[in-house]
PDB file of C-alpha atoms in Angstrom:
ATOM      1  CA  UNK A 235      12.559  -1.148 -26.054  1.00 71.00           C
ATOM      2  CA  UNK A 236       9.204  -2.624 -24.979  1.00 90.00           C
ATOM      3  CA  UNK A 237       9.286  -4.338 -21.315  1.00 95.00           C
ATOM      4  CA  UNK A 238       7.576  -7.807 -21.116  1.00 95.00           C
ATOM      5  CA  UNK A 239       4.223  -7.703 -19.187  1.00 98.00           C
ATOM      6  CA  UNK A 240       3.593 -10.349 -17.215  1.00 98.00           C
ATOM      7  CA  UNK A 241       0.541 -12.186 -15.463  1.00 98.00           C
ATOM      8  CA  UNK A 242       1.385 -14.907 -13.128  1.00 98.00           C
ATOM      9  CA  UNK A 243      -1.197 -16.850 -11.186  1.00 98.00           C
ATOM     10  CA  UNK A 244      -0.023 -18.615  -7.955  1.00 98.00           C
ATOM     11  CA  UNK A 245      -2.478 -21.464  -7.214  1.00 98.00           C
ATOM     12  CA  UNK A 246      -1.010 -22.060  -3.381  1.00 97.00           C
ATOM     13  CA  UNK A 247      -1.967 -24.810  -2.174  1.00 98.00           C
ATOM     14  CA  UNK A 248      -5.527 -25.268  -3.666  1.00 98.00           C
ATOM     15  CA  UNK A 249      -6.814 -26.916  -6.671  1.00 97.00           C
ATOM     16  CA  UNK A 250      -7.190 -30.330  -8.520  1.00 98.00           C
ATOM     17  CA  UNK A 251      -7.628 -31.522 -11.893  1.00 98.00           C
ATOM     18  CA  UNK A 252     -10.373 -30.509 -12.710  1.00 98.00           C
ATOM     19  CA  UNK A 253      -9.389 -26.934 -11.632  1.00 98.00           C
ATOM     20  CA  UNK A 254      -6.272 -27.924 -14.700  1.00 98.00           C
ATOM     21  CA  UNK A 255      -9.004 -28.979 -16.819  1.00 98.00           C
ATOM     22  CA  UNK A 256     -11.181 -25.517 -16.257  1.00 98.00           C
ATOM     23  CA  UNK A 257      -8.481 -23.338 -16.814  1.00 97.00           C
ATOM     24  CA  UNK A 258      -6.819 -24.643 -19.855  1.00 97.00           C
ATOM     25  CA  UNK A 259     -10.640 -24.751 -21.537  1.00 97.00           C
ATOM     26  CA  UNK A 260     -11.712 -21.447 -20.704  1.00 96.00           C
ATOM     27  CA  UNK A 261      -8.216 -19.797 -21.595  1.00 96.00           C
ATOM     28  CA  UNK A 262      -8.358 -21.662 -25.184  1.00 95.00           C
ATOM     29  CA  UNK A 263      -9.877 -18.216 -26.956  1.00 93.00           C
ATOM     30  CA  UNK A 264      -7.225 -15.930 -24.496  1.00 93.00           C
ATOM     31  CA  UNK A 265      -6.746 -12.487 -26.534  1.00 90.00           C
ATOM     32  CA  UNK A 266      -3.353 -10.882 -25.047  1.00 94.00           C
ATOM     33  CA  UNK A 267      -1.657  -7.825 -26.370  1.00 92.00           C
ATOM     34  CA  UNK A 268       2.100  -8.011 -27.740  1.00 92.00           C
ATOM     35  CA  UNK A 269       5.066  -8.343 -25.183  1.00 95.00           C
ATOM     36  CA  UNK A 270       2.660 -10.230 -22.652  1.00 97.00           C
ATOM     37  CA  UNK A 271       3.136 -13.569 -20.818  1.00 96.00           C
ATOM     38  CA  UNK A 272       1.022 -15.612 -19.098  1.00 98.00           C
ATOM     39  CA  UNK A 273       2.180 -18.253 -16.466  1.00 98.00           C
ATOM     40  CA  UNK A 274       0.401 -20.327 -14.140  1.00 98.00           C
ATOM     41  CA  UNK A 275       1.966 -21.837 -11.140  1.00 98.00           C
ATOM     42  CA  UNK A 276      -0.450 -24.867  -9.474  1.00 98.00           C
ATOM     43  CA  UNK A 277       0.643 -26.939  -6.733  1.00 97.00           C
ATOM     44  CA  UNK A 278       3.418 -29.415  -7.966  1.00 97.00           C
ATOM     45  CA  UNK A 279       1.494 -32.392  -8.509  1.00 97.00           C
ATOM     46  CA  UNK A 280      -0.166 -30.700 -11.188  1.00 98.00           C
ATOM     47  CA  UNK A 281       2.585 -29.271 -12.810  1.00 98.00           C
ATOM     48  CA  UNK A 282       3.501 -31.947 -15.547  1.00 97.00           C
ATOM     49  CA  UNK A 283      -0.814 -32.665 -16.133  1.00 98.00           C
ATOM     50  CA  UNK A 284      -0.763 -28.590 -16.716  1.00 98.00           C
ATOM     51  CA  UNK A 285       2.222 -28.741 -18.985  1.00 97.00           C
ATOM     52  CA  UNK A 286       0.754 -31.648 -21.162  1.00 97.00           C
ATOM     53  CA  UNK A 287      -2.450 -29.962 -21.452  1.00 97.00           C
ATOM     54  CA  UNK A 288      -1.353 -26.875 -22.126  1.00 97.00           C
ATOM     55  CA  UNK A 289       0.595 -28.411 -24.997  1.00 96.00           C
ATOM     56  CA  UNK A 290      -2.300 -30.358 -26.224  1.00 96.00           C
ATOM     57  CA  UNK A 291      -4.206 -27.073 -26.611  1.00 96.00           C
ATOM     58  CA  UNK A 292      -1.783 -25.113 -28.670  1.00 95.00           C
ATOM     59  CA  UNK A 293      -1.640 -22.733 -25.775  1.00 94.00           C
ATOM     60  CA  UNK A 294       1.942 -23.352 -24.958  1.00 90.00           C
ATOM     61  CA  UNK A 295       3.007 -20.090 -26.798  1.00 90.00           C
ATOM     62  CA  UNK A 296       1.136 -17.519 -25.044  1.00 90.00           C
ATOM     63  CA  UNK A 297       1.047 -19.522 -21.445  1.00 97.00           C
ATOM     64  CA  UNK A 298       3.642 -21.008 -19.556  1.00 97.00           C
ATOM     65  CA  UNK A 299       3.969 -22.988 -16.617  1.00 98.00           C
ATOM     66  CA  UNK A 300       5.998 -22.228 -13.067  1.00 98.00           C
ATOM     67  CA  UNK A 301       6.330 -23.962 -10.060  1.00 98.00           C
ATOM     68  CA  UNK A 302       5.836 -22.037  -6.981  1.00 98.00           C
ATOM     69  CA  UNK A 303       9.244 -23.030  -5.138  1.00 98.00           C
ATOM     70  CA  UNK A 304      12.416 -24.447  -5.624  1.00 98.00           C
ATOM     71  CA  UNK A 305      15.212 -25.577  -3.631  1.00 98.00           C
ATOM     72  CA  UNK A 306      18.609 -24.143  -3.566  1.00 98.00           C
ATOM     73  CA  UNK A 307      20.491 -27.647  -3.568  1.00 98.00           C
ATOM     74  CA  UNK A 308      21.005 -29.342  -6.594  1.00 97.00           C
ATOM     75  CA  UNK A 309      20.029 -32.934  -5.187  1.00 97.00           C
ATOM     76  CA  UNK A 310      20.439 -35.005  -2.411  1.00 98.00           C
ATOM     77  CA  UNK A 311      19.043 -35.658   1.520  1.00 98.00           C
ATOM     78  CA  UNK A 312      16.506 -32.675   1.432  1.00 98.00           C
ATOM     79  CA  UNK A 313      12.999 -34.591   1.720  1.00 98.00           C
ATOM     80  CA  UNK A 314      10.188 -32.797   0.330  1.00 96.00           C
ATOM     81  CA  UNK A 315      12.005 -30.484  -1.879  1.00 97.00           C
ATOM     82  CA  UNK A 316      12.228 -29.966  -5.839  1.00 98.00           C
ATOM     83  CA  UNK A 317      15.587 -29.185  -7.843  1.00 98.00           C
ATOM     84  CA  UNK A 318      16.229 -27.026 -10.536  1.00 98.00           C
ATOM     85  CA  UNK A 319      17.061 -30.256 -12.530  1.00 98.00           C
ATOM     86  CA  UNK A 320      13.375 -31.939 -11.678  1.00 98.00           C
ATOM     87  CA  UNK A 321      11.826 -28.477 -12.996  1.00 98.00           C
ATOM     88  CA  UNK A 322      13.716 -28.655 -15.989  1.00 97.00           C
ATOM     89  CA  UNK A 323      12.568 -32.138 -16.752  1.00 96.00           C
ATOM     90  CA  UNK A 324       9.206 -31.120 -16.643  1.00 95.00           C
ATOM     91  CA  UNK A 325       9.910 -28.080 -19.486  1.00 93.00           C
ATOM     92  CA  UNK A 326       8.726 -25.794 -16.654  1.00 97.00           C
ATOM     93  CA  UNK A 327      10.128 -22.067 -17.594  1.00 96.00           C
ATOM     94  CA  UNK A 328       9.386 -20.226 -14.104  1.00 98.00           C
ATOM     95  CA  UNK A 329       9.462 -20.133 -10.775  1.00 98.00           C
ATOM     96  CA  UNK A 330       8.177 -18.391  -8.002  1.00 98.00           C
ATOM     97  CA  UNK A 331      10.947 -17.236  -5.554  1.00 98.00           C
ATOM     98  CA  UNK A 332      10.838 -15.740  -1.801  1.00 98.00           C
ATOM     99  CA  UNK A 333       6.704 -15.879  -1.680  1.00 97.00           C
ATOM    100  CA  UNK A 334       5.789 -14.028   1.652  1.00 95.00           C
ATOM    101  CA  UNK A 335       4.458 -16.932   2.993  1.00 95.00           C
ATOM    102  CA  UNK A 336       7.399 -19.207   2.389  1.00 97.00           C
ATOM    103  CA  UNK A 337       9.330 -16.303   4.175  1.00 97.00           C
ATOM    104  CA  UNK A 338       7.054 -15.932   7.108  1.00 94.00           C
ATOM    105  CA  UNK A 339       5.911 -19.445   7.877  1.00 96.00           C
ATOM    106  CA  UNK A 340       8.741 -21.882   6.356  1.00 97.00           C
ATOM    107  CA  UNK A 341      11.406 -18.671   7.660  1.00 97.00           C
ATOM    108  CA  UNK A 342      13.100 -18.872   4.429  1.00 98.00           C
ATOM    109  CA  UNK A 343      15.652 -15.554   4.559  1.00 98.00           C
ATOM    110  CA  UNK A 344      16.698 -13.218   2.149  1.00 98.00           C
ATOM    111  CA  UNK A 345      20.294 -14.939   1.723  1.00 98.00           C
ATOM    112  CA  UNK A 346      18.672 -18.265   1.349  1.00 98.00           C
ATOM    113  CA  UNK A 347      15.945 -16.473  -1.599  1.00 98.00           C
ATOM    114  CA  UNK A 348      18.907 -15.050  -2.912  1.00 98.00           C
ATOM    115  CA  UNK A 349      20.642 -18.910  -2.980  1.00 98.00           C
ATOM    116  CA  UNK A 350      17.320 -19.558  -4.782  1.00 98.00           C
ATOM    117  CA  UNK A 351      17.120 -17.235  -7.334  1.00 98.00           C
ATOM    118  CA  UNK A 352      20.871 -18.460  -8.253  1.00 98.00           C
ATOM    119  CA  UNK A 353      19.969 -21.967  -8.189  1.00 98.00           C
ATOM    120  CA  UNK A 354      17.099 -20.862 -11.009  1.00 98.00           C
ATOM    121  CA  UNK A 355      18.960 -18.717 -13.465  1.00 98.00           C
ATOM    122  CA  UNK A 356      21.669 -21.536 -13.462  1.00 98.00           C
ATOM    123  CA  UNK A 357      19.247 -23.940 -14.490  1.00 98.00           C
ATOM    124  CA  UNK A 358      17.767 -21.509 -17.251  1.00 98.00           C
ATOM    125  CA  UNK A 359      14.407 -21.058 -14.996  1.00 98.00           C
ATOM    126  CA  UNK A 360      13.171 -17.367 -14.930  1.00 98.00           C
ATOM    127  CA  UNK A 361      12.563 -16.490 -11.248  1.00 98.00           C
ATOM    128  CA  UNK A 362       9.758 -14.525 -10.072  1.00 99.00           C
ATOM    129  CA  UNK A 363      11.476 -13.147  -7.008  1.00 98.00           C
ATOM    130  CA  UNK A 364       8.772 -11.730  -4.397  1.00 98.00           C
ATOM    131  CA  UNK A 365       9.275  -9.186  -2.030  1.00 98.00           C
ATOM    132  CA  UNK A 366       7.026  -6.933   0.460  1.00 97.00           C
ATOM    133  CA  UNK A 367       6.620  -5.367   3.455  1.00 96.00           C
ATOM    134  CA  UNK A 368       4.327  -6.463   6.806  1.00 91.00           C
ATOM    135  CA  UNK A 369       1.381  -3.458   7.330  1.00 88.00           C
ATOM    136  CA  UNK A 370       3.297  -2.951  10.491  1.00 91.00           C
ATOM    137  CA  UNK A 371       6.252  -2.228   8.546  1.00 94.00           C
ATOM    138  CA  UNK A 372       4.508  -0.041   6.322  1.00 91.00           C
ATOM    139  CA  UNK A 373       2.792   1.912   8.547  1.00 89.00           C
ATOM    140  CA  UNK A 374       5.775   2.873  10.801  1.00 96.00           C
ATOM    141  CA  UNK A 375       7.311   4.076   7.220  1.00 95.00           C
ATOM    142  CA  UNK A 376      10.058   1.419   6.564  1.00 96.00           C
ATOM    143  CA  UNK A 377       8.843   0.035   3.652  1.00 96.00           C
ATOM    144  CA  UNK A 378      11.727   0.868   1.586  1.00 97.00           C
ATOM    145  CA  UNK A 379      14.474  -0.126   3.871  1.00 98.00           C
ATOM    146  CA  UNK A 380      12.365  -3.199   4.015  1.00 97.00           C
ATOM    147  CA  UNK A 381      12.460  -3.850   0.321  1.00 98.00           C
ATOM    148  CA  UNK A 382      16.007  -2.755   0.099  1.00 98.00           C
ATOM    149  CA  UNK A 383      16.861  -5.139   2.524  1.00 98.00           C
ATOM    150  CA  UNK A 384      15.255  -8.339   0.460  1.00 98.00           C
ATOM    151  CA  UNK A 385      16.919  -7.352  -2.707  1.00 98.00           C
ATOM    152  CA  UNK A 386      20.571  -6.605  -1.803  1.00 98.00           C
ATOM    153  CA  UNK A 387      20.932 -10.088  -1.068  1.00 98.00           C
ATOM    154  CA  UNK A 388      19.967 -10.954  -4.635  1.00 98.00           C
ATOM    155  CA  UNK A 389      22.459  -8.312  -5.977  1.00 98.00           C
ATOM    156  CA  UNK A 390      25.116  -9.329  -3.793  1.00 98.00           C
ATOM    157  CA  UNK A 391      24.481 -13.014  -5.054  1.00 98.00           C
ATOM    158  CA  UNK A 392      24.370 -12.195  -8.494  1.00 98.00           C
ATOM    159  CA  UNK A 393      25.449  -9.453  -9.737  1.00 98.00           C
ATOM    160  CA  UNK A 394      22.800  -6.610 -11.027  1.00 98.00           C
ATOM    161  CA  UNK A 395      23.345  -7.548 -15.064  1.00 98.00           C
ATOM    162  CA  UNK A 396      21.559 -11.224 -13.897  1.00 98.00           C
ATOM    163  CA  UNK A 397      18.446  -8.927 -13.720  1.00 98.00           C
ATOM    164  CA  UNK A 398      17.975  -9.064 -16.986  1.00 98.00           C
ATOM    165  CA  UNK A 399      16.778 -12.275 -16.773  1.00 98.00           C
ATOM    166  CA  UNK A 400      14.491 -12.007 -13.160  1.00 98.00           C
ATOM    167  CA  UNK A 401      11.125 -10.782 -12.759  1.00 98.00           C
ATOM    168  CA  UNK A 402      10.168  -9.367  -9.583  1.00 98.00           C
ATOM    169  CA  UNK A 403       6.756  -8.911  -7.691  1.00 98.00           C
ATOM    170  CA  UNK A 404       5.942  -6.698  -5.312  1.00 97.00           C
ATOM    171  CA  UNK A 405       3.132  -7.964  -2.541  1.00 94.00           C
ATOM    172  CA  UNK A 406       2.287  -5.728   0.199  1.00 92.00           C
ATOM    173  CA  UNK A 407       2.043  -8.521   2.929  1.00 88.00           C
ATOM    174  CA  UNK A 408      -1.220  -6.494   4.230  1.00 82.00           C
ATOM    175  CA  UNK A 409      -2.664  -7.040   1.167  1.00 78.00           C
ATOM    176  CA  UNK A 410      -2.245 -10.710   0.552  1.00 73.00           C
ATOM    177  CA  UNK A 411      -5.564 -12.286   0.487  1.00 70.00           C
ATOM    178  CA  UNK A 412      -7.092  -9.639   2.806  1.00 73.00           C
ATOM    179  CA  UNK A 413      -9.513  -8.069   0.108  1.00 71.00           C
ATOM    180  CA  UNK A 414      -7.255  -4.984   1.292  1.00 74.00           C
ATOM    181  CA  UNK A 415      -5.237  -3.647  -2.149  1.00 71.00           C
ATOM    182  CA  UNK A 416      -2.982  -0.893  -2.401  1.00 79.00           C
ATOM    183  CA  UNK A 417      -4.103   2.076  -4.010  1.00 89.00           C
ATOM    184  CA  UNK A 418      -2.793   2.554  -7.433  1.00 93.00           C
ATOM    185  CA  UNK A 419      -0.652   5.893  -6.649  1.00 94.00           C
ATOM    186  CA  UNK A 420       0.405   3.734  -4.035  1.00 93.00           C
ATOM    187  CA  UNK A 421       1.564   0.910  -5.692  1.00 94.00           C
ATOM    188  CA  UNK A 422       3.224   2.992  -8.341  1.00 97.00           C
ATOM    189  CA  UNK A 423       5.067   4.648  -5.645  1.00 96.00           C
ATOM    190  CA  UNK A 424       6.915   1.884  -4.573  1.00 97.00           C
ATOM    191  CA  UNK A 425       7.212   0.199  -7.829  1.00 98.00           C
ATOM    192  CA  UNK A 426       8.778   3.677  -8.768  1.00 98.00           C
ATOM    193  CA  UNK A 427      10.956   3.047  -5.743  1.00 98.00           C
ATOM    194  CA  UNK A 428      12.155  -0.362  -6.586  1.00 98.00           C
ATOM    195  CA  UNK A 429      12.894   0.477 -10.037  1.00 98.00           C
ATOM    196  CA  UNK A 430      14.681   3.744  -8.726  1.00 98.00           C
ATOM    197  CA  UNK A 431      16.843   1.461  -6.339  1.00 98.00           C
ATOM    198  CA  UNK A 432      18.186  -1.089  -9.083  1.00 98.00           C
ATOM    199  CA  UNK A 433      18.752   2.192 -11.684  1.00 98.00           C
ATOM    200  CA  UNK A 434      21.481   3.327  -8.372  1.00 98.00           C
ATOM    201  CA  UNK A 435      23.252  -0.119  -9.879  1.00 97.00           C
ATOM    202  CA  UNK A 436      22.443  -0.414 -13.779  1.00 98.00           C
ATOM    203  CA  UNK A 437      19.713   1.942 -15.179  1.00 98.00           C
ATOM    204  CA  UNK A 438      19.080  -0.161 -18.289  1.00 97.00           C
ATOM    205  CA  UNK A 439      18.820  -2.775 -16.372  1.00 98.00           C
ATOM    206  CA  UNK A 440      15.849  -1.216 -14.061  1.00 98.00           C
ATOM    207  CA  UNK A 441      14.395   0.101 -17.316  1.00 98.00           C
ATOM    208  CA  UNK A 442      13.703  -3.526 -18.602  1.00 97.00           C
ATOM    209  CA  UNK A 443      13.124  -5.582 -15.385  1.00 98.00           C
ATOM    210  CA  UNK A 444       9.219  -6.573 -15.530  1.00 98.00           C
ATOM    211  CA  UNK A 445       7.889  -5.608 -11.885  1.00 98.00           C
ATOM    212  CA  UNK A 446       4.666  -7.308 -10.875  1.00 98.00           C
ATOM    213  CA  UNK A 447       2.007  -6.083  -8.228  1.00 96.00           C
ATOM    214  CA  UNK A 448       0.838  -8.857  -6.192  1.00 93.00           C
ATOM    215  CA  UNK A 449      -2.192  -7.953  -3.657  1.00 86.00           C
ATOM    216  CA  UNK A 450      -5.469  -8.826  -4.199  1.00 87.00           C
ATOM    217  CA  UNK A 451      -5.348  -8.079  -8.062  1.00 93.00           C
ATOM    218  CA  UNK A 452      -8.710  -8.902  -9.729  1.00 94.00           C
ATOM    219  CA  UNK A 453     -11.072  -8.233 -12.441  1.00 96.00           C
ATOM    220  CA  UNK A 454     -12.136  -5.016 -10.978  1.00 95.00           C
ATOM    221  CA  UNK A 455      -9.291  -3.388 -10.083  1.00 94.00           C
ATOM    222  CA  UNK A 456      -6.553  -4.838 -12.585  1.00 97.00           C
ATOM    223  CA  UNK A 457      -6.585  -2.311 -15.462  1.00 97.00           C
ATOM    224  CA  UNK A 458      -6.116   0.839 -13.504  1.00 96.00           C
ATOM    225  CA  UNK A 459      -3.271  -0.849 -11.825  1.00 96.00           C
ATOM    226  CA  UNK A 460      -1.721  -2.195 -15.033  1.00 97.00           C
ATOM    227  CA  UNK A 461      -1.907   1.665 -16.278  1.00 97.00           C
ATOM    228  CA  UNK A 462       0.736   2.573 -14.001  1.00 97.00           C
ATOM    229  CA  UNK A 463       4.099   3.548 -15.186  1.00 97.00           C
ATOM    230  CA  UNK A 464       5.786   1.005 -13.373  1.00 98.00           C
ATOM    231  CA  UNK A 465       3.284  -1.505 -13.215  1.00 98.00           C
ATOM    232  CA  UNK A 466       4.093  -4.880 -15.731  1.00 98.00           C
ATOM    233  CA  UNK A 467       1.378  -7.422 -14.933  1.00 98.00           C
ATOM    234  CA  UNK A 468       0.679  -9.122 -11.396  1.00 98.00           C
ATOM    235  CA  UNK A 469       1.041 -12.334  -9.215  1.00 98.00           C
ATOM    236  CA  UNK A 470      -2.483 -13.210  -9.129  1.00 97.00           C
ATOM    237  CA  UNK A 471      -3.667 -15.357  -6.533  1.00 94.00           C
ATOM    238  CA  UNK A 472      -7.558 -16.031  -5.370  1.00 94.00           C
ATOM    239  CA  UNK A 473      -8.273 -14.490  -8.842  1.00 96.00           C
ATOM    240  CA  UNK A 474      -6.256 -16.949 -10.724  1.00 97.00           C
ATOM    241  CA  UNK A 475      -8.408 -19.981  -9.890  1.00 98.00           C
ATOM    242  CA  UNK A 476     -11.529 -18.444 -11.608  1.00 97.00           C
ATOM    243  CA  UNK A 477     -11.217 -18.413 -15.721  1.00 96.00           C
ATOM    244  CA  UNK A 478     -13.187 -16.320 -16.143  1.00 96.00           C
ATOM    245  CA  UNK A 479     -11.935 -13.700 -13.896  1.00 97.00           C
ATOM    246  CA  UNK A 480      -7.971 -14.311 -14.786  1.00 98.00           C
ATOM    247  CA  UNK A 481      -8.793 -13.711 -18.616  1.00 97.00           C
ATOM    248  CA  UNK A 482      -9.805 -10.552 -17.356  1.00 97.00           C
ATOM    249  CA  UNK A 483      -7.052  -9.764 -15.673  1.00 98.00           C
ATOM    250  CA  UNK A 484      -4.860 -11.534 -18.628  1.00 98.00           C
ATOM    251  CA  UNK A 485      -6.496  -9.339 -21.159  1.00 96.00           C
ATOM    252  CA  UNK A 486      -5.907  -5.844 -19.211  1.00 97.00           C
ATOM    253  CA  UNK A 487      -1.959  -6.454 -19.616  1.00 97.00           C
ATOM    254  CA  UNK A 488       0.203  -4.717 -21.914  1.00 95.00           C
ATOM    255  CA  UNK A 489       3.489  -4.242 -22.765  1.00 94.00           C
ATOM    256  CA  UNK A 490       5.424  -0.909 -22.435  1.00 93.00           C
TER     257      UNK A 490
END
C-alpha cells in the first residue's frame, strides 16, 4: 500500500486573477512523483475561473481545486455561506475543514468541524480537516490532549472507517505565518502521535490516512520535512501564492 501525498495551498483571503492566471502558467511543466496530489484552494470567487483554467490547461489530472470552507447546512437562511451542493456544482473535489483561524476568530468548535467534515463526505468532497495546538498550549505540554480533543469529535461523528476518505493537517498555531516552523523531529513527533491515536481505533485505517504539516512550509525547508515517516505533503500557505516557490514544494512530495 502506497499512502497519497498531498500538497494543498490555502490562498486565505489574498489573491486575484491574475494571481489564477500566474499559477496555472507556471505550474503547466509541474513534474510530481506517483501517489501525489496537488490542490489549490483560492478565495471563492475564484474558484470556478481556477477550475476552468485548470481544465483548459490539461492540468486537471495532477491538480485539483478546494474551497477553503464549507457550511454544515445543506441550504437555506445562512447568508454568506457555501453548501456542499454549490461546491459540487463547481466540480470542486476538496475542502478545507476546521482552519485555525476559522476556529479562533469565526469560534467555529470542534462539534460544529466535525458537522462539517460530515456535511463534505456526504456530498463526495474530500475534507482536509485541520487541527493544532496554540504555543501556549504547547509549551505547557498539552499538545496531545489538545489534538485529541479536535479529533474525537470527528470520530464520534463519523465513525473511524470514514477516515479513509479524510485528509488531515496538522498546523502548529505558533507556526502559522510566523516564519516560526516546527522542527522536523518535532513535527514527526506529533504526526507519529496522531497517527498513533487513530491506530487505538482502526490501524489500517491510520496506516493510509494522508497527514499534512501545515506551518510555514516553503522551498527551503519542505523536503526534509516531507522525509519524515509520517509526513504526506503540507497545507501551504504564504508559499502557495509564489509559482515558483510551490513547484518546489510540489516537486519535493512523494508517496509512501
Amino acid at each position: 500500500m502506497t499512502r497519497q501525498a498531498i500538497v494543498a495551498a490555502n490562498w486565505k483571503m489574498n489573491g486575484d486573477s491574475a494571481l489564477v492566471d500566474t499559477m496555472v502558467s507556471g505550474l503547466a511543466d509541474i513534474k510530481l512523483s506517483s501517489h501525489v496530489d496537488v490542490v489549490i484552494c483560492p478565495s471563492f470567487p475564484y474558484l470556478s475561473e481556477l477550475a476552468q483554467k485548470i481544465k483548459a490547461a490539461n492540468l486537471n489530472e495532477a491538480i485539483h481545486v478546494g474551497s477553503q470552507n464549507v457550511s454544515e447546512h445543506e441550504s437555506g437562511a445562512y447568508t454568506g455561506e457555501i453548501s456542499t451542493a454549490m461546491l459540487q456544482n463547481l466540480a470542486i473535489s476538496y475542502v478545507i475543514v476546521g482552519h485555525s483561524e476559522r476556529r479562533s476568530i469565526y469560534k467555529e468548535t470542534s462539534t460544529q468541524v466535525a458537522k462539517k467534515v460530515h456535511a463534505a463526505l456526504n456530498a463526495g468532497l474530500t475534507p482536509i480537516l485541520c487541527i493544532g495546538e496554540s504555543e501556549t498550549e504547547r509549551a505547557s505540554g498539552a499538545t496531545e490532549t489538545v489534538l485529541s480533543a479536535q479529533l474525537q469529535p470527528v470520530i464520534d461523528e463519523i465513525g473511524i472507517e470514514k477516515f479513509n476518505d479524510v485528509v488531515i493537517a496538522y498546523e502548529p498555531v505558533w507556526a502559522i505565518g510566523t516564519g516560526k516552523t516546527a522542527s522536523s523531529a518535532m513535527a514527526q513527533e506529533t504526526h507519529q502521535f496522531i497517527r498513533q491515536f487513530l491506530a487505538q481505533q482502526n490501524e489500517q485505517v491510520a496506516a493510509k490516512i494522508p497527514l499534512l504539516y501545515g506551518g510555514s512550509v516553503n522551498a527551503a525547508n519542505c523536503e526534509e520535512l516531507f522525509a519524515q515517516a509520517d509526513i504526506d505533503g503540507g497545507l501551504i500557505g504564504g508559499a502557495s501564492l509564489k509559482a515558483e516557490q510551490f513547484k518546489i514544494i510540489c516537486s519535493a512530495a512523494k508517496g509512501k
